[in-house]
């Protein structure tokens, strides 16, 4: 996740303090679970204190990456051509490229991006640098408002390219937020007073669907020391790309007048074939009285059209403080680096017999 978007989400979470506690907990869970995506996006993952606050960032050395396809795109009549994958599954890198067929001296390639359904601040665009075999973020222009729908991404270029000797720059994009569409228009300033434009390209940002059965949207009542409530999470890959990993985290928060729920007060179990029901330990979130835990993986990868199922059940132990009458909980689903979905699972706490 980029620093700018991490700040945006953190600010949104703070502004939502008056809303149910699960919204804040979910926001923090999403930011933390997305740290791996920050590393993939140029090695800029945020360091965190024990209480979850953003700490200073240390410069990371990018890892060498395999060389992407540098095949020219467009046609010989175009001074600049641009290609974009038709689908951008959230949390996965999608290919793109710019091909130049005109000499450029200390010029600039510019990508103007217009989005519908999500903020352009959530979009990461990188170019491949053959000399170092690494990906680097493009420079971004300031957007308007807290959730801009127009963004500008640029990078410098100098080349002696012409129609017979085109130069191609490999790019890749990743949306970190939600489904929608984006349109990209590529231009190049050749440094000699000319600007050339490529035909605009449009792509759809998509994500797998998540469904929870057995847990009503209005919530359920769990009694102290009572029976567990079973429910099932189903993740279906409705995109056209295989997700190499699906990860699910469970989080919960509950507070009364004087006490808050602790990890020992909730009993979370997961069913796995060949193992039966296994308890999944919850971990306190530092200074935050909330708690969370990653679930055991259902499968290594999920192909298009395939599903991953998680059978779970939750109970409240007799140790739960008497002054906590309601709690918020939920699940966050990610591809291992970037969260792409979350769902609230609120519940009331009743007195045990």
Short mmCIF file of C-alpha atoms in Angstrom, two decimals:
data_model
loop_
_atom_site.label_atom_id
_atom_site.label_comp_id
_atom_site.label_asym_id
_atom_site.label_seq_id
_atom_site.Cartn_x
_atom_site.Cartn_y
_atom_site.Cartn_z
CA UNK A 1 0.00 0.00 0.00
CA UNK A 2 1.31 3.46 -0.84
CA UNK A 3 2.09 5.90 1.98
CA UNK A 4 -0.52 8.35 0.64
CA UNK A 5 -3.32 5.79 0.62
CA UNK A 6 -2.33 4.41 4.03
CA UNK A 7 -2.65 7.92 5.44
CA UNK A 8 -6.01 8.35 3.73
CA UNK A 9 -7.41 5.16 5.24
CA UNK A 10 -6.05 5.98 8.69
CA UNK A 11 -7.71 9.41 8.56
CA UNK A 12 -10.98 7.85 7.46
CA UNK A 13 -10.86 5.43 10.38
CA UNK A 14 -10.29 8.25 12.86
CA UNK A 15 -13.16 10.29 11.42
CA UNK A 16 -15.41 7.25 11.85
CA UNK A 17 -14.85 6.96 15.62
CA UNK A 18 -18.50 7.68 16.29
CA UNK A 19 -19.58 4.73 14.15
CA UNK A 20 -19.64 1.10 15.44
CA UNK A 21 -16.29 -0.01 16.78
CA UNK A 22 -16.02 -2.74 14.17
CA UNK A 23 -15.55 -0.13 11.45
CA UNK A 24 -12.45 1.19 13.19
CA UNK A 25 -11.23 -2.33 13.91
CA UNK A 26 -11.84 -3.37 10.30
CA UNK A 27 -10.02 -0.31 9.02
CA UNK A 28 -6.98 -1.08 11.16
CA UNK A 29 -7.09 -4.73 10.14
CA UNK A 30 -7.17 -3.77 6.48
CA UNK A 31 -4.26 -1.34 6.82
CA UNK A 32 -2.12 -3.83 8.71
CA UNK A 33 -2.92 -6.76 6.44
CA UNK A 34 -2.01 -4.64 3.45
CA UNK A 35 1.55 -4.01 4.65
CA UNK A 36 2.84 -6.76 2.38
CA UNK A 37 1.39 -4.96 -0.62
CA UNK A 38 3.46 -1.93 0.32
CA UNK A 39 6.58 -4.01 0.03
CA UNK A 40 5.45 -5.31 -3.34
CA UNK A 41 4.83 -1.72 -4.40
CA UNK A 42 8.42 -0.62 -3.96
CA UNK A 43 9.50 -1.79 -0.52
CA UNK A 44 7.77 1.00 1.42
CA UNK A 45 5.77 -0.99 3.96
CA UNK A 46 5.02 0.95 7.15
CA UNK A 47 6.68 0.05 10.41
CA UNK A 48 4.25 -0.02 13.33
CA UNK A 49 4.45 0.49 17.03
CA UNK A 50 2.94 -2.01 19.45
CA UNK A 51 -0.25 0.09 19.47
CA UNK A 52 -0.66 0.01 15.70
CA UNK A 53 0.42 3.59 14.97
CA UNK A 54 2.50 4.35 11.92
CA UNK A 55 6.18 4.69 12.76
CA UNK A 56 9.10 5.99 10.73
CA UNK A 57 9.93 4.25 7.48
CA UNK A 58 13.30 2.76 6.73
CA UNK A 59 14.45 2.59 3.12
CA UNK A 60 14.20 -0.97 1.82
CA UNK A 61 16.24 -2.48 -1.00
CA UNK A 62 13.89 -3.70 -3.77
CA UNK A 63 14.29 -7.32 -4.77
CA UNK A 64 15.30 -8.17 -8.33
CA UNK A 65 12.29 -9.12 -10.47
CA UNK A 66 12.04 -11.30 -13.59
CA UNK A 67 12.11 -9.29 -16.81
CA UNK A 68 8.59 -8.65 -18.13
CA UNK A 69 7.53 -8.86 -21.78
CA UNK A 70 8.96 -5.85 -23.64
CA UNK A 71 7.14 -6.53 -26.92
CA UNK A 72 6.09 -3.36 -28.72
CA UNK A 73 2.41 -2.41 -28.58
CA UNK A 74 0.28 -0.35 -30.96
CA UNK A 75 1.20 0.29 -34.60
CA UNK A 76 4.03 1.94 -36.51
CA UNK A 77 1.98 5.09 -37.25
CA UNK A 78 1.70 5.96 -33.54
CA UNK A 79 4.45 8.05 -31.91
CA UNK A 80 3.20 6.70 -28.57
CA UNK A 81 1.12 3.55 -27.98
CA UNK A 82 -0.36 2.31 -24.74
CA UNK A 83 -1.72 -1.07 -23.67
CA UNK A 84 -3.66 -2.05 -20.55
CA UNK A 85 -4.97 -5.38 -19.29
CA UNK A 86 -8.79 -5.47 -19.65
CA UNK A 87 -9.20 -6.57 -16.03
CA UNK A 88 -7.49 -5.41 -12.82
CA UNK A 89 -8.26 -7.94 -10.06
CA UNK A 90 -7.81 -6.11 -6.76
CA UNK A 91 -4.63 -7.12 -4.98
CA UNK A 92 -2.95 -8.55 -8.12
CA UNK A 93 -0.55 -6.81 -10.46
CA UNK A 94 -1.92 -6.32 -13.98
CA UNK A 95 0.25 -5.68 -17.03
CA UNK A 96 0.49 -2.47 -19.05
CA UNK A 97 3.05 -0.92 -21.42
CA UNK A 98 4.05 2.22 -23.28
CA UNK A 99 5.80 2.04 -26.66
CA UNK A 100 7.56 5.11 -28.10
CA UNK A 101 8.29 5.54 -31.82
CA UNK A 102 9.65 9.09 -31.78
CA UNK A 103 12.89 10.59 -30.42
CA UNK A 104 12.52 12.07 -26.94
CA UNK A 105 15.10 14.18 -25.10
CA UNK A 106 14.53 14.68 -21.41
CA UNK A 107 10.81 14.25 -22.00
CA UNK A 108 7.98 12.99 -19.84
CA UNK A 109 5.46 10.20 -20.27
CA UNK A 110 2.19 11.06 -18.56
CA UNK A 111 -0.73 8.78 -17.69
CA UNK A 112 -4.01 10.57 -16.97
CA UNK A 113 -6.28 8.20 -15.06
CA UNK A 114 -10.02 8.66 -14.54
CA UNK A 115 -11.79 6.24 -12.22
CA UNK A 116 -15.38 5.34 -11.38
CA UNK A 117 -16.19 3.44 -8.18
CA UNK A 118 -12.91 4.01 -6.38
CA UNK A 119 -10.32 6.70 -5.69
CA UNK A 120 -7.31 7.12 -7.93
CA UNK A 121 -5.31 7.50 -4.70
CA UNK A 122 -5.76 3.75 -4.28
CA UNK A 123 -4.06 2.98 -7.58
CA UNK A 124 -0.37 2.01 -7.71
CA UNK A 125 1.42 2.28 -11.07
CA UNK A 126 4.99 1.07 -11.52
CA UNK A 127 7.51 0.85 -14.34
CA UNK A 128 10.19 -1.76 -14.83
CA UNK A 129 13.82 -0.60 -14.76
CA UNK A 130 15.91 -3.08 -16.81
CA UNK A 131 19.26 -1.79 -15.49
CA UNK A 132 18.39 -2.81 -11.93
CA UNK A 133 15.71 -5.39 -12.73
CA UNK A 134 13.34 -3.73 -10.28
CA UNK A 135 9.91 -2.08 -10.30
CA UNK A 136 9.59 1.52 -9.16
CA UNK A 137 6.54 3.69 -8.45
CA UNK A 138 5.65 6.39 -10.94
CA UNK A 139 5.58 9.96 -9.71
CA UNK A 140 2.02 11.01 -8.91
CA UNK A 141 0.32 14.40 -9.14
CA UNK A 142 -1.96 15.72 -6.40
CA UNK A 143 -5.61 14.71 -6.62
CA UNK A 144 -8.58 16.82 -5.63
CA UNK A 145 -10.53 16.14 -2.42
CA UNK A 146 -10.27 13.18 -0.08
CA UNK A 147 -11.18 10.62 -2.75
CA UNK A 148 -10.11 11.98 -6.17
CA UNK A 149 -11.32 10.29 -9.34
CA UNK A 150 -8.60 11.80 -11.54
CA UNK A 151 -4.93 11.04 -11.07
CA UNK A 152 -1.72 11.77 -12.96
CA UNK A 153 1.26 9.39 -13.10
CA UNK A 154 4.52 10.38 -14.82
CA UNK A 155 8.06 9.22 -15.50
CA UNK A 156 11.02 10.81 -17.35
CA UNK A 157 12.28 9.38 -20.62
CA UNK A 158 15.05 9.94 -23.15
CA UNK A 159 15.21 7.76 -26.25
CA UNK A 160 16.27 7.74 -29.90
CA UNK A 161 13.30 5.55 -30.82
CA UNK A 162 11.64 5.73 -34.24
CA UNK A 163 9.10 3.70 -36.19
CA UNK A 164 11.69 1.03 -37.07
CA UNK A 165 13.28 0.97 -33.62
CA UNK A 166 10.52 1.36 -31.01
CA UNK A 167 11.25 1.45 -27.30
CA UNK A 168 8.84 -0.21 -24.89
CA UNK A 169 8.55 0.51 -21.18
CA UNK A 170 6.84 -2.22 -19.16
CA UNK A 171 4.31 -1.01 -16.60
CA UNK A 172 2.03 -2.67 -14.08
CA UNK A 173 -1.00 -1.49 -12.12
CA UNK A 174 -2.76 -2.54 -8.95
CA UNK A 175 -5.96 -1.21 -7.40
CA UNK A 176 -5.94 -1.34 -3.59
CA UNK A 177 -9.52 -0.34 -2.88
CA UNK A 178 -12.76 -1.55 -4.49
CA UNK A 179 -14.33 -2.54 -7.84
CA UNK A 180 -14.98 -0.01 -10.57
CA UNK A 181 -13.57 1.08 -13.90
CA UNK A 182 -10.64 3.23 -14.94
CA UNK A 183 -9.65 4.89 -18.18
CA UNK A 184 -6.01 5.73 -18.91
CA UNK A 185 -4.81 8.23 -21.51
CA UNK A 186 -1.07 8.16 -22.20
CA UNK A 187 0.85 11.14 -23.64
CA UNK A 188 4.50 11.97 -24.13
CA UNK A 189 6.20 15.36 -24.16
CA UNK A 190 9.19 14.88 -26.46
CA UNK A 191 11.21 17.74 -24.91
CA UNK A 192 11.09 19.69 -28.17
CA UNK A 193 7.69 21.29 -27.77
CA UNK A 194 5.58 18.42 -29.11
CA UNK A 195 3.09 16.28 -27.19
CA UNK A 196 1.78 13.03 -28.63
CA UNK A 197 -1.28 11.16 -27.38
CA UNK A 198 -2.17 7.46 -27.46
CA UNK A 199 -5.75 6.16 -27.67
CA UNK A 200 -7.36 5.85 -24.24
CA UNK A 201 -7.71 2.40 -22.70
CA UNK A 202 -10.33 1.25 -20.19
CA UNK A 203 -10.13 -1.59 -17.68
CA UNK A 204 -12.39 -3.01 -14.96
CA UNK A 205 -11.22 -3.40 -11.36
CA UNK A 206 -12.71 -6.65 -10.04
CA UNK A 207 -12.47 -8.87 -6.97
CA UNK A 208 -13.68 -12.26 -5.72
CA UNK A 209 -17.05 -12.33 -3.97
CA UNK A 210 -17.40 -13.23 -0.29
CA UNK A 211 -20.56 -14.67 1.27
CA UNK A 212 -21.29 -15.44 4.91
CA UNK A 213 -24.08 -17.90 5.73
CA UNK A 214 -25.39 -18.67 9.21
CA UNK A 215 -24.86 -15.17 10.64
CA UNK A 216 -27.75 -12.72 10.13
CA UNK A 217 -26.86 -9.16 9.17
CA UNK A 218 -28.61 -7.84 12.29
CA UNK A 219 -26.40 -10.06 14.46
CA UNK A 220 -26.94 -12.90 16.91
CA UNK A 221 -26.96 -13.38 20.70
CA UNK A 222 -24.24 -15.45 22.31
CA UNK A 223 -24.59 -16.35 25.99
CA UNK A 224 -21.67 -16.51 28.41
CA UNK A 225 -20.61 -20.12 28.63
CA UNK A 226 -23.25 -21.08 26.05
CA UNK A 227 -23.22 -22.89 22.73
CA UNK A 228 -21.09 -21.69 19.85
CA UNK A 229 -22.63 -20.07 16.78
CA UNK A 230 -21.53 -21.77 13.54
CA UNK A 231 -21.22 -19.91 10.25
CA UNK A 232 -19.48 -20.38 6.91
CA UNK A 233 -17.48 -17.97 4.79
CA UNK A 234 -17.32 -18.73 1.06
CA UNK A 235 -14.86 -16.91 -1.19
CA UNK A 236 -15.60 -17.36 -4.91
CA UNK A 237 -13.14 -16.18 -7.50
CA UNK A 238 -15.40 -14.33 -9.94
CA UNK A 239 -12.45 -12.73 -11.74
CA UNK A 240 -10.62 -14.06 -14.77
CA UNK A 241 -7.31 -14.47 -12.92
CA UNK A 242 -6.08 -17.06 -10.43
CA UNK A 243 -5.49 -15.72 -6.93
CA UNK A 244 -2.25 -17.38 -5.78
CA UNK A 245 -3.29 -17.12 -2.12
CA UNK A 246 -6.43 -16.39 -0.15
CA UNK A 247 -6.06 -15.33 3.47
CA UNK A 248 -8.82 -14.59 5.99
CA UNK A 249 -8.54 -12.76 9.31
CA UNK A 250 -11.13 -12.62 12.09
CA UNK A 251 -11.33 -9.56 14.37
CA UNK A 252 -13.50 -8.61 17.35
CA UNK A 253 -14.07 -5.76 19.78
CA UNK A 254 -16.39 -5.31 22.73
CA UNK A 255 -16.38 -2.84 25.63
CA UNK A 256 -18.64 -2.04 28.57
CA UNK A 257 -18.61 0.71 31.17
CA UNK A 258 -15.48 -0.57 32.89
CA UNK A 259 -14.19 -3.58 30.98
CA UNK A 260 -13.40 -4.77 27.47
CA UNK A 261 -13.40 -8.23 25.95
CA UNK A 262 -10.08 -10.06 26.08
CA UNK A 263 -8.90 -12.86 23.79
CA UNK A 264 -9.69 -15.39 26.54
CA UNK A 265 -13.32 -14.24 26.54
CA UNK A 266 -14.03 -15.48 23.01
CA UNK A 267 -13.67 -19.02 21.69
CA UNK A 268 -13.06 -19.13 17.94
CA UNK A 269 -12.89 -22.51 16.21
CA UNK A 270 -12.30 -23.52 12.60
CA UNK A 271 -13.25 -26.84 11.00
CA UNK A 272 -10.71 -28.50 8.74
CA UNK A 273 -11.21 -31.76 6.88
CA UNK A 274 -9.22 -34.52 8.51
CA UNK A 275 -8.68 -32.44 11.65
CA UNK A 276 -12.17 -31.58 12.91
CA UNK A 277 -12.81 -28.45 14.97
CA UNK A 278 -9.64 -26.67 16.06
CA UNK A 279 -9.40 -23.62 18.29
CA UNK A 280 -7.80 -20.58 16.69
CA UNK A 281 -6.11 -18.36 19.31
CA UNK A 282 -7.02 -14.67 19.25
CA UNK A 283 -4.34 -12.04 19.84
CA UNK A 284 -4.82 -8.62 21.46
CA UNK A 285 -4.11 -5.61 19.24
CA UNK A 286 -1.52 -3.91 21.44
CA UNK A 287 -3.03 -0.84 23.15
CA UNK A 288 -6.28 -1.31 21.25
CA UNK A 289 -8.69 -3.49 23.28
CA UNK A 290 -9.66 -5.29 20.09
CA UNK A 291 -8.33 -8.68 18.99
CA UNK A 292 -7.69 -10.52 15.73
CA UNK A 293 -6.16 -13.64 14.22
CA UNK A 294 -5.43 -15.13 10.79
CA UNK A 295 -7.43 -18.27 9.98
CA UNK A 296 -5.80 -21.43 8.76
CA UNK A 297 -5.69 -21.38 4.93
CA UNK A 298 -8.40 -23.25 3.06
CA UNK A 299 -6.38 -23.62 -0.16
CA UNK A 300 -3.15 -22.41 -1.68
CA UNK A 301 -4.72 -20.76 -4.73
CA UNK A 302 -8.18 -20.14 -6.13
CA UNK A 303 -8.68 -20.43 -9.90
CA UNK A 304 -11.36 -18.49 -11.80
CA UNK A 305 -14.78 -19.88 -10.88
CA UNK A 306 -13.41 -21.87 -7.92
CA UNK A 307 -14.33 -21.36 -4.25
CA UNK A 308 -12.60 -21.51 -0.88
CA UNK A 309 -14.77 -22.35 2.16
CA UNK A 310 -14.12 -21.58 5.82
CA UNK A 311 -16.32 -23.24 8.45
CA UNK A 312 -16.18 -21.36 11.75
CA UNK A 313 -17.93 -21.08 15.08
CA UNK A 314 -17.71 -18.53 17.88
CA UNK A 315 -18.68 -18.74 21.55
CA UNK A 316 -18.42 -16.43 24.54
CA UNK A 317 -16.68 -17.91 27.57
CA UNK A 318 -17.91 -17.62 31.15
CA UNK A 319 -15.01 -15.25 31.84
CA UNK A 320 -16.50 -12.47 29.70
CA UNK A 321 -17.07 -9.35 31.84
CA UNK A 322 -20.68 -8.82 32.88
CA UNK A 323 -20.81 -5.18 31.78
CA UNK A 324 -20.09 -6.00 28.11
CA UNK A 325 -23.49 -6.48 26.49
CA UNK A 326 -22.64 -6.12 22.79
CA UNK A 327 -19.64 -6.75 20.60
CA UNK A 328 -18.54 -6.14 17.05
CA UNK A 329 -16.62 -8.67 15.02
CA UNK A 330 -15.93 -9.44 11.41
CA UNK A 331 -13.74 -10.97 8.78
CA UNK A 332 -11.25 -9.47 6.31
CA UNK A 333 -10.29 -11.37 3.16
CA UNK A 334 -7.05 -10.78 1.28
CA UNK A 335 -4.86 -12.34 -1.39
CA UNK A 336 -2.06 -12.70 1.16
CA UNK A 337 -0.81 -9.13 0.69
CA UNK A 338 -3.81 -6.91 0.06
CA UNK A 339 -7.26 -7.06 1.68
CA UNK A 340 -10.07 -6.87 -0.86
CA UNK A 341 -13.19 -7.50 1.24
CA UNK A 342 -14.50 -7.29 4.80
CA UNK A 343 -17.80 -8.08 6.49
CA UNK A 344 -19.20 -7.19 9.91
CA UNK A 345 -20.49 -9.91 12.25
CA UNK A 346 -22.05 -8.10 15.25
CA UNK A 347 -23.40 -9.99 18.28
CA UNK A 348 -25.05 -9.39 21.63
CA UNK A 349 -23.83 -11.10 24.82
CA UNK A 350 -26.45 -12.64 27.09
CA UNK A 351 -26.13 -13.80 30.68
CA UNK A 352 -25.33 -17.48 31.12
CA UNK A 353 -27.52 -19.86 33.05
#
